[in-house]
Amino acid sequence: MKLYSDFRSDTVTQPTEEMRRALMEAEVGDDVLGDDPTVQKLEDLAASLMGKEAGLYVPSGTMGNSIAVKMWTRELEEVIVEEKSHIYNMESTHMTFISRVTPRPLPSERGALAPEIIRKNVRLPSVHTPRTSLICLENTHNNWGGAVLPLETFVETRKIADEFGLKVHLDGARIFNASQASGVPVKDYAKYCDSVMFCLSKGLSSPVGSMLVSDRQTIDYARRFRKALGGGMRQAGILAACGIISLTKMVARLKEDHLRAKRLAQAIYDLPGITLKPVDVQTNIIVLYFNHPKLTIPEFLDKLKENGILALSVFGGIRLVTHKDVDDEDVGRAIKAFKAILTV
Ligand SMILES: *Cc1c(COP(=O)(O)O)cnc(C)c1O
C-alpha cells in the first residue's frame, strides 16, 4: 500500500501515462511569439467548449483570475465577491496589489449570492464611493465544500449586471465538476459570464495550467497582461499537450470522484466531533467542522497522518478532496482511520 492516501487537494493528481506520452510528442514553438500550435489548439478547444471566441493559457488559476479582474476594472472601482470565495481569500489579495480595486465581500447561501443582496451593494460612483464594475462568481465553490451554484444565480446576476453596466467573471476552477454534478453544460454557465477561468491542474490532472476564455478583443488584451505579469511561456505546448487530454479524456471521470466523496461523507458524518451534512457534498470536496472534547484540529490531522491519511485545515474546518489518485481502497482507509481515532 502507498505511504499516504492524499485527500488534501485535487491539485496533487499526477499526470496520466497518456499525458506523459503526449508531451513527448507535442509539436511546439515559441508561444510568446505566437507560434506554438499545441497551445493554440488548447486555447481554441477551451474557447469552443465554453462557447467563447478565444482562450488564453495561463500558468495558474490565480493568474487567470488576476488578469480577469485587471481586464474588467480600473482604479477607484469595486468588485463584488462572495465572502468565502477563493478570489477574495486565497489569492494573496491580487485585487488590491495588481488591479488596485477594493473587493466587496458579501454573504451567500452556500456560495450563491442572492440577487437582492447583490443589488443592494452595487455602488454608483460619487466623490465618496468607488463605482462597482465587476461581479465574481465561483462554481463549484471551494470553501463551501464544492457546492454547485444554481443556474438561477447566473441568470439573476447577469440581469443585474446588464441593468447597471457591470461585467461578470466566473472563477470556474472546477466548472467541469459543477457540470458533471448538475447536468448543466459548461456553456450554459459560461453564457451568463463575460469571462471564465478554469483549471486544468486539479481534478483534470494536468501538471500545470489554467484557461481564461472571453471574447477575442478581451483575450488579446489579456495576453498583454499575462506577459506583464511574467506569464508568457515559450515552448508551452509541452504542457498544453496535457491540457488537451484533460479536456478530451478526463472530464467524464470526475463523476467517480463525486461518488467517492459522498461515500466518505456518509460514513463519517455522525462520528463524535464531526459536523457535516452528507447532502451538502455535491462534488469532490468535503468541508467538515470539527469540535471534539479531546482533540484539536491539528492534533486530529496529525493522528490522521499517522494512519496514512492526509487532509488540510481550511477556514476553521477540515477539507478532504477526492480525485483521480484516491481510489475506493483509499476511501476505505480514510473511513477506517476516522472511526479508529474518533470512536474510543
Ligand atoms: C485552485 C483554485 C484557484 C486558483 O488556482 P491556482 O492554479 O492554484 O492558482 C482559483 N479558484 C478556485 C476556486 C480554486 O479552487
Short mmCIF file of N, CA and C in Angstrom, two decimals, residues 201-307:
data_model
loop_
_atom_site.label_atom_id
_atom_site.label_comp_id
_atom_site.label_asym_id
_atom_site.label_seq_id
_atom_site.Cartn_x
_atom_site.Cartn_y
_atom_site.Cartn_z
N SER A 201 -5.29 21.82 -13.86
CA SER A 201 -4.31 21.18 -12.96
C SER A 201 -4.94 20.57 -11.72
N LYS A 202 -6.27 20.56 -11.65
CA LYS A 202 -6.91 19.97 -10.46
C LYS A 202 -7.42 18.59 -10.81
N GLY A 203 -8.73 18.35 -10.68
CA GLY A 203 -9.25 17.01 -10.99
C GLY A 203 -8.96 16.56 -12.40
N LEU A 204 -8.72 17.52 -13.30
CA LEU A 204 -8.45 17.14 -14.70
C LEU A 204 -7.01 16.67 -14.91
N SER A 205 -6.20 16.76 -13.83
CA SER A 205 -4.92 16.04 -13.75
C SER A 205 -3.74 16.54 -14.58
N SER A 206 -3.87 17.70 -15.21
CA SER A 206 -2.70 18.25 -15.90
C SER A 206 -1.65 18.66 -14.86
N PRO A 207 -0.37 18.65 -15.25
CA PRO A 207 0.67 19.05 -14.29
C PRO A 207 0.60 20.54 -13.96
N VAL A 208 0.23 21.37 -14.92
CA VAL A 208 0.29 22.83 -14.78
C VAL A 208 -0.79 23.45 -15.66
N GLY A 209 -1.36 24.56 -15.22
CA GLY A 209 -2.09 25.40 -16.16
C GLY A 209 -3.56 25.57 -15.94
N SER A 210 -4.03 26.73 -16.35
CA SER A 210 -5.45 27.09 -16.33
C SER A 210 -5.77 27.84 -17.61
N MET A 211 -7.07 28.01 -17.87
CA MET A 211 -7.52 28.72 -19.07
C MET A 211 -8.36 29.92 -18.68
N LEU A 212 -8.21 30.97 -19.47
CA LEU A 212 -9.10 32.11 -19.35
C LEU A 212 -9.78 32.26 -20.71
N VAL A 213 -11.11 32.33 -20.73
CA VAL A 213 -11.82 32.48 -22.01
C VAL A 213 -12.73 33.69 -21.97
N SER A 214 -12.89 34.31 -23.14
CA SER A 214 -13.74 35.50 -23.25
C SER A 214 -13.89 35.84 -24.73
N ASP A 215 -14.28 37.08 -25.05
CA ASP A 215 -14.33 37.48 -26.45
C ASP A 215 -12.91 37.75 -26.96
N ARG A 216 -12.75 37.76 -28.29
CA ARG A 216 -11.43 37.85 -28.91
C ARG A 216 -10.66 39.09 -28.48
N GLN A 217 -11.33 40.24 -28.52
CA GLN A 217 -10.65 41.50 -28.21
C GLN A 217 -10.14 41.51 -26.76
N THR A 218 -10.97 40.99 -25.86
CA THR A 218 -10.59 40.95 -24.45
C THR A 218 -9.40 40.01 -24.23
N ILE A 219 -9.41 38.88 -24.94
CA ILE A 219 -8.31 37.92 -24.77
C ILE A 219 -7.01 38.49 -25.36
N ASP A 220 -7.11 39.26 -26.45
CA ASP A 220 -5.90 39.91 -26.99
C ASP A 220 -5.29 40.84 -25.93
N TYR A 221 -6.15 41.55 -25.25
CA TYR A 221 -5.72 42.46 -24.19
C TYR A 221 -5.15 41.65 -23.01
N ALA A 222 -5.84 40.55 -22.69
CA ALA A 222 -5.41 39.69 -21.58
C ALA A 222 -4.01 39.13 -21.83
N ARG A 223 -3.72 38.85 -23.10
CA ARG A 223 -2.41 38.31 -23.46
C ARG A 223 -1.29 39.30 -23.08
N ARG A 224 -1.58 40.58 -23.21
CA ARG A 224 -0.59 41.59 -22.81
C ARG A 224 -0.41 41.61 -21.30
N PHE A 225 -1.53 41.47 -20.56
CA PHE A 225 -1.40 41.42 -19.09
C PHE A 225 -0.62 40.17 -18.66
N ARG A 226 -0.89 39.06 -19.33
CA ARG A 226 -0.17 37.83 -18.97
C ARG A 226 1.33 38.06 -19.12
N LYS A 227 1.74 38.71 -20.20
CA LYS A 227 3.16 38.97 -20.41
C LYS A 227 3.70 39.88 -19.31
N ALA A 228 2.92 40.92 -18.99
CA ALA A 228 3.35 41.88 -17.97
C ALA A 228 3.51 41.22 -16.61
N LEU A 229 2.71 40.19 -16.35
CA LEU A 229 2.79 39.50 -15.05
C LEU A 229 3.85 38.40 -15.07
N GLY A 230 4.53 38.26 -16.18
CA GLY A 230 5.58 37.22 -16.25
C GLY A 230 5.03 35.86 -16.63
N GLY A 231 3.84 35.84 -17.22
CA GLY A 231 3.22 34.55 -17.54
C GLY A 231 3.36 34.13 -18.99
N GLY A 232 4.18 34.84 -19.76
CA GLY A 232 4.43 34.41 -21.15
C GLY A 232 5.37 33.21 -21.12
N MET A 233 4.94 32.11 -21.72
CA MET A 233 5.77 30.89 -21.67
C MET A 233 6.15 30.48 -23.09
N ARG A 234 7.33 30.02 -23.28
CA ARG A 234 7.86 29.76 -24.63
C ARG A 234 7.33 28.44 -25.21
N GLN A 235 8.06 27.33 -25.09
CA GLN A 235 7.56 26.08 -25.72
C GLN A 235 6.53 25.43 -24.80
N ALA A 236 5.50 26.20 -24.51
CA ALA A 236 4.49 25.75 -23.54
C ALA A 236 3.61 24.64 -24.09
N GLY A 237 3.75 24.32 -25.37
CA GLY A 237 2.99 23.22 -25.95
C GLY A 237 3.26 21.90 -25.24
N ILE A 238 4.44 21.77 -24.65
CA ILE A 238 4.77 20.59 -23.83
C ILE A 238 3.71 20.40 -22.74
N LEU A 239 3.33 21.52 -22.12
CA LEU A 239 2.31 21.46 -21.06
C LEU A 239 0.91 21.44 -21.64
N ALA A 240 0.70 22.23 -22.69
CA ALA A 240 -0.64 22.32 -23.29
C ALA A 240 -1.10 20.97 -23.83
N ALA A 241 -0.14 20.13 -24.25
CA ALA A 241 -0.50 18.79 -24.75
C ALA A 241 -1.24 18.02 -23.66
N CYS A 242 -0.83 18.21 -22.41
CA CYS A 242 -1.52 17.55 -21.29
C CYS A 242 -2.91 18.17 -21.11
N GLY A 243 -2.98 19.48 -21.27
CA GLY A 243 -4.26 20.18 -21.12
C GLY A 243 -5.31 19.68 -22.10
N ILE A 244 -4.87 19.38 -23.31
CA ILE A 244 -5.81 18.87 -24.33
C ILE A 244 -6.37 17.52 -23.87
N ILE A 245 -5.52 16.70 -23.28
CA ILE A 245 -6.00 15.41 -22.76
C ILE A 245 -6.95 15.63 -21.58
N SER A 246 -6.63 16.61 -20.73
CA SER A 246 -7.55 16.94 -19.62
C SER A 246 -8.95 17.21 -20.14
N LEU A 247 -9.04 17.98 -21.21
CA LEU A 247 -10.35 18.41 -21.70
C LEU A 247 -11.05 17.36 -22.55
N THR A 248 -10.28 16.47 -23.16
CA THR A 248 -10.92 15.48 -24.03
C THR A 248 -11.13 14.13 -23.34
N LYS A 249 -10.29 13.83 -22.32
CA LYS A 249 -10.36 12.48 -21.74
C LYS A 249 -10.69 12.45 -20.24
N MET A 250 -10.52 13.57 -19.55
CA MET A 250 -10.57 13.50 -18.09
C MET A 250 -11.84 14.06 -17.46
N VAL A 251 -12.72 14.60 -18.28
CA VAL A 251 -13.90 15.29 -17.73
C VAL A 251 -14.93 14.29 -17.17
N ALA A 252 -15.26 13.28 -17.96
CA ALA A 252 -16.36 12.38 -17.59
C ALA A 252 -16.07 11.63 -16.29
N ARG A 253 -14.77 11.33 -16.03
CA ARG A 253 -14.46 10.55 -14.84
C ARG A 253 -14.60 11.33 -13.53
N LEU A 254 -14.80 12.65 -13.60
CA LEU A 254 -14.97 13.43 -12.37
C LEU A 254 -16.14 12.90 -11.53
N LYS A 255 -17.10 12.27 -12.22
CA LYS A 255 -18.26 11.70 -11.50
C LYS A 255 -17.82 10.67 -10.47
N GLU A 256 -16.76 9.91 -10.80
CA GLU A 256 -16.27 8.91 -9.84
C GLU A 256 -15.79 9.58 -8.56
N ASP A 257 -15.14 10.74 -8.72
CA ASP A 257 -14.66 11.47 -7.55
C ASP A 257 -15.84 11.89 -6.67
N HIS A 258 -16.92 12.31 -7.33
CA HIS A 258 -18.09 12.77 -6.59
C HIS A 258 -18.71 11.62 -5.79
N LEU A 259 -18.77 10.44 -6.42
CA LEU A 259 -19.33 9.27 -5.72
C LEU A 259 -18.48 8.89 -4.51
N ARG A 260 -17.16 8.98 -4.68
CA ARG A 260 -16.27 8.62 -3.56
C ARG A 260 -16.40 9.63 -2.41
N ALA A 261 -16.53 10.90 -2.75
CA ALA A 261 -16.69 11.91 -1.70
C ALA A 261 -17.98 11.66 -0.92
N LYS A 262 -19.04 11.30 -1.64
CA LYS A 262 -20.33 11.02 -0.99
C LYS A 262 -20.21 9.82 -0.06
N ARG A 263 -19.53 8.80 -0.56
CA ARG A 263 -19.39 7.58 0.25
C ARG A 263 -18.63 7.90 1.54
N LEU A 264 -17.57 8.67 1.40
CA LEU A 264 -16.77 9.03 2.57
C LEU A 264 -17.60 9.87 3.54
N ALA A 265 -18.32 10.85 3.02
CA ALA A 265 -19.13 11.72 3.88
C ALA A 265 -20.18 10.92 4.64
N GLN A 266 -20.84 9.99 3.93
CA GLN A 266 -21.89 9.21 4.57
C GLN A 266 -21.35 8.32 5.68
N ALA A 267 -20.09 7.93 5.54
CA ALA A 267 -19.51 7.02 6.54
C ALA A 267 -18.98 7.75 7.78
N ILE A 268 -18.73 9.04 7.68
CA ILE A 268 -18.07 9.72 8.81
C ILE A 268 -18.90 10.83 9.44
N TYR A 269 -20.03 11.21 8.83
CA TYR A 269 -20.71 12.44 9.27
C TYR A 269 -21.21 12.39 10.71
N ASP A 270 -21.54 11.16 11.21
CA ASP A 270 -22.12 11.10 12.55
C ASP A 270 -21.11 10.66 13.61
N LEU A 271 -19.83 10.69 13.28
CA LEU A 271 -18.81 10.34 14.29
C LEU A 271 -18.66 11.49 15.28
N PRO A 272 -18.24 11.16 16.52
CA PRO A 272 -18.09 12.21 17.54
C PRO A 272 -17.15 13.32 17.08
N GLY A 273 -17.57 14.57 17.27
CA GLY A 273 -16.72 15.72 16.95
C GLY A 273 -16.95 16.28 15.56
N ILE A 274 -17.67 15.54 14.72
CA ILE A 274 -17.81 15.96 13.32
C ILE A 274 -19.17 16.59 13.05
N THR A 275 -19.15 17.74 12.41
CA THR A 275 -20.39 18.35 11.90
C THR A 275 -20.29 18.38 10.39
N LEU A 276 -21.21 17.66 9.76
CA LEU A 276 -21.18 17.54 8.29
C LEU A 276 -22.54 17.01 7.84
N LYS A 277 -23.07 17.65 6.79
CA LYS A 277 -24.32 17.13 6.22
C LYS A 277 -23.98 16.44 4.90
N PRO A 278 -24.14 15.12 4.83
CA PRO A 278 -23.80 14.43 3.57
C PRO A 278 -24.50 15.04 2.35
N VAL A 279 -25.72 15.56 2.51
CA VAL A 279 -26.40 16.14 1.33
C VAL A 279 -25.66 17.35 0.77
N ASP A 280 -24.86 17.99 1.61
CA ASP A 280 -24.10 19.15 1.14
C ASP A 280 -22.89 18.75 0.29
N VAL A 281 -22.55 17.48 0.30
CA VAL A 281 -21.40 17.02 -0.51
C VAL A 281 -21.90 16.72 -1.92
N GLN A 282 -21.80 17.73 -2.79
CA GLN A 282 -22.35 17.60 -4.14
C GLN A 282 -21.31 17.19 -5.15
N THR A 283 -20.04 17.46 -4.84
CA THR A 283 -18.98 17.16 -5.83
C THR A 283 -17.82 16.43 -5.17
N ASN A 284 -16.60 16.92 -5.31
CA ASN A 284 -15.44 16.15 -4.83
C ASN A 284 -14.80 16.74 -3.57
N ILE A 285 -15.46 17.74 -2.96
CA ILE A 285 -14.86 18.37 -1.78
C ILE A 285 -15.77 18.18 -0.57
N ILE A 286 -15.16 17.76 0.53
CA ILE A 286 -15.87 17.68 1.81
C ILE A 286 -15.26 18.73 2.72
N VAL A 287 -16.06 19.66 3.23
CA VAL A 287 -15.57 20.53 4.29
C VAL A 287 -16.38 20.18 5.53
N LEU A 288 -15.70 19.69 6.57
CA LEU A 288 -16.41 19.34 7.79
C LEU A 288 -15.93 20.21 8.94
N TYR A 289 -16.79 20.39 9.91
CA TYR A 289 -16.40 21.16 11.09
C TYR A 289 -16.12 20.19 12.22
N PHE A 290 -15.09 20.53 13.01
CA PHE A 290 -14.56 19.57 13.98
C PHE A 290 -14.49 20.22 15.35
N ASN A 291 -15.19 19.61 16.29
CA ASN A 291 -15.19 20.12 17.66
C ASN A 291 -15.28 18.92 18.59
N HIS A 292 -14.12 18.54 19.10
CA HIS A 292 -14.02 17.28 19.83
C HIS A 292 -13.53 17.58 21.25
N PRO A 293 -14.08 16.89 22.26
CA PRO A 293 -13.67 17.19 23.64
C PRO A 293 -12.18 16.95 23.90
N LYS A 294 -11.55 16.01 23.17
CA LYS A 294 -10.16 15.65 23.49
C LYS A 294 -9.14 16.03 22.42
N LEU A 295 -9.62 16.38 21.25
CA LEU A 295 -8.68 16.62 20.14
C LEU A 295 -8.89 17.98 19.49
N THR A 296 -7.80 18.71 19.27
CA THR A 296 -7.88 19.94 18.46
C THR A 296 -7.77 19.53 16.99
N ILE A 297 -8.02 20.47 16.10
CA ILE A 297 -7.89 20.15 14.66
C ILE A 297 -6.46 19.72 14.32
N PRO A 298 -5.42 20.46 14.75
CA PRO A 298 -4.05 20.00 14.41
C PRO A 298 -3.73 18.61 14.97
N GLU A 299 -4.21 18.34 16.19
CA GLU A 299 -3.97 17.00 16.77
C GLU A 299 -4.67 15.92 15.95
N PHE A 300 -5.90 16.23 15.54
CA PHE A 300 -6.65 15.26 14.75
C PHE A 300 -5.98 15.02 13.39
N LEU A 301 -5.51 16.10 12.75
CA LEU A 301 -4.83 15.94 11.46
C LEU A 301 -3.55 15.12 11.61
N ASP A 302 -2.83 15.33 12.73
CA ASP A 302 -1.64 14.52 12.99
C ASP A 302 -1.99 13.04 13.12
N LYS A 303 -3.07 12.77 13.83
CA LYS A 303 -3.49 11.37 14.02
C LYS A 303 -3.91 10.75 12.68
N LEU A 304 -4.61 11.55 11.88
CA LEU A 304 -4.97 11.03 10.54
C LEU A 304 -3.71 10.67 9.77
N LYS A 305 -2.72 11.55 9.87
CA LYS A 305 -1.47 11.30 9.13
C LYS A 305 -0.77 10.03 9.62
N GLU A 306 -0.78 9.83 10.94
CA GLU A 306 -0.21 8.58 11.48
C GLU A 306 -0.91 7.36 10.91
N ASN A 307 -2.19 7.56 10.56
CA ASN A 307 -2.97 6.47 9.97
C ASN A 307 -2.94 6.48 8.44
#
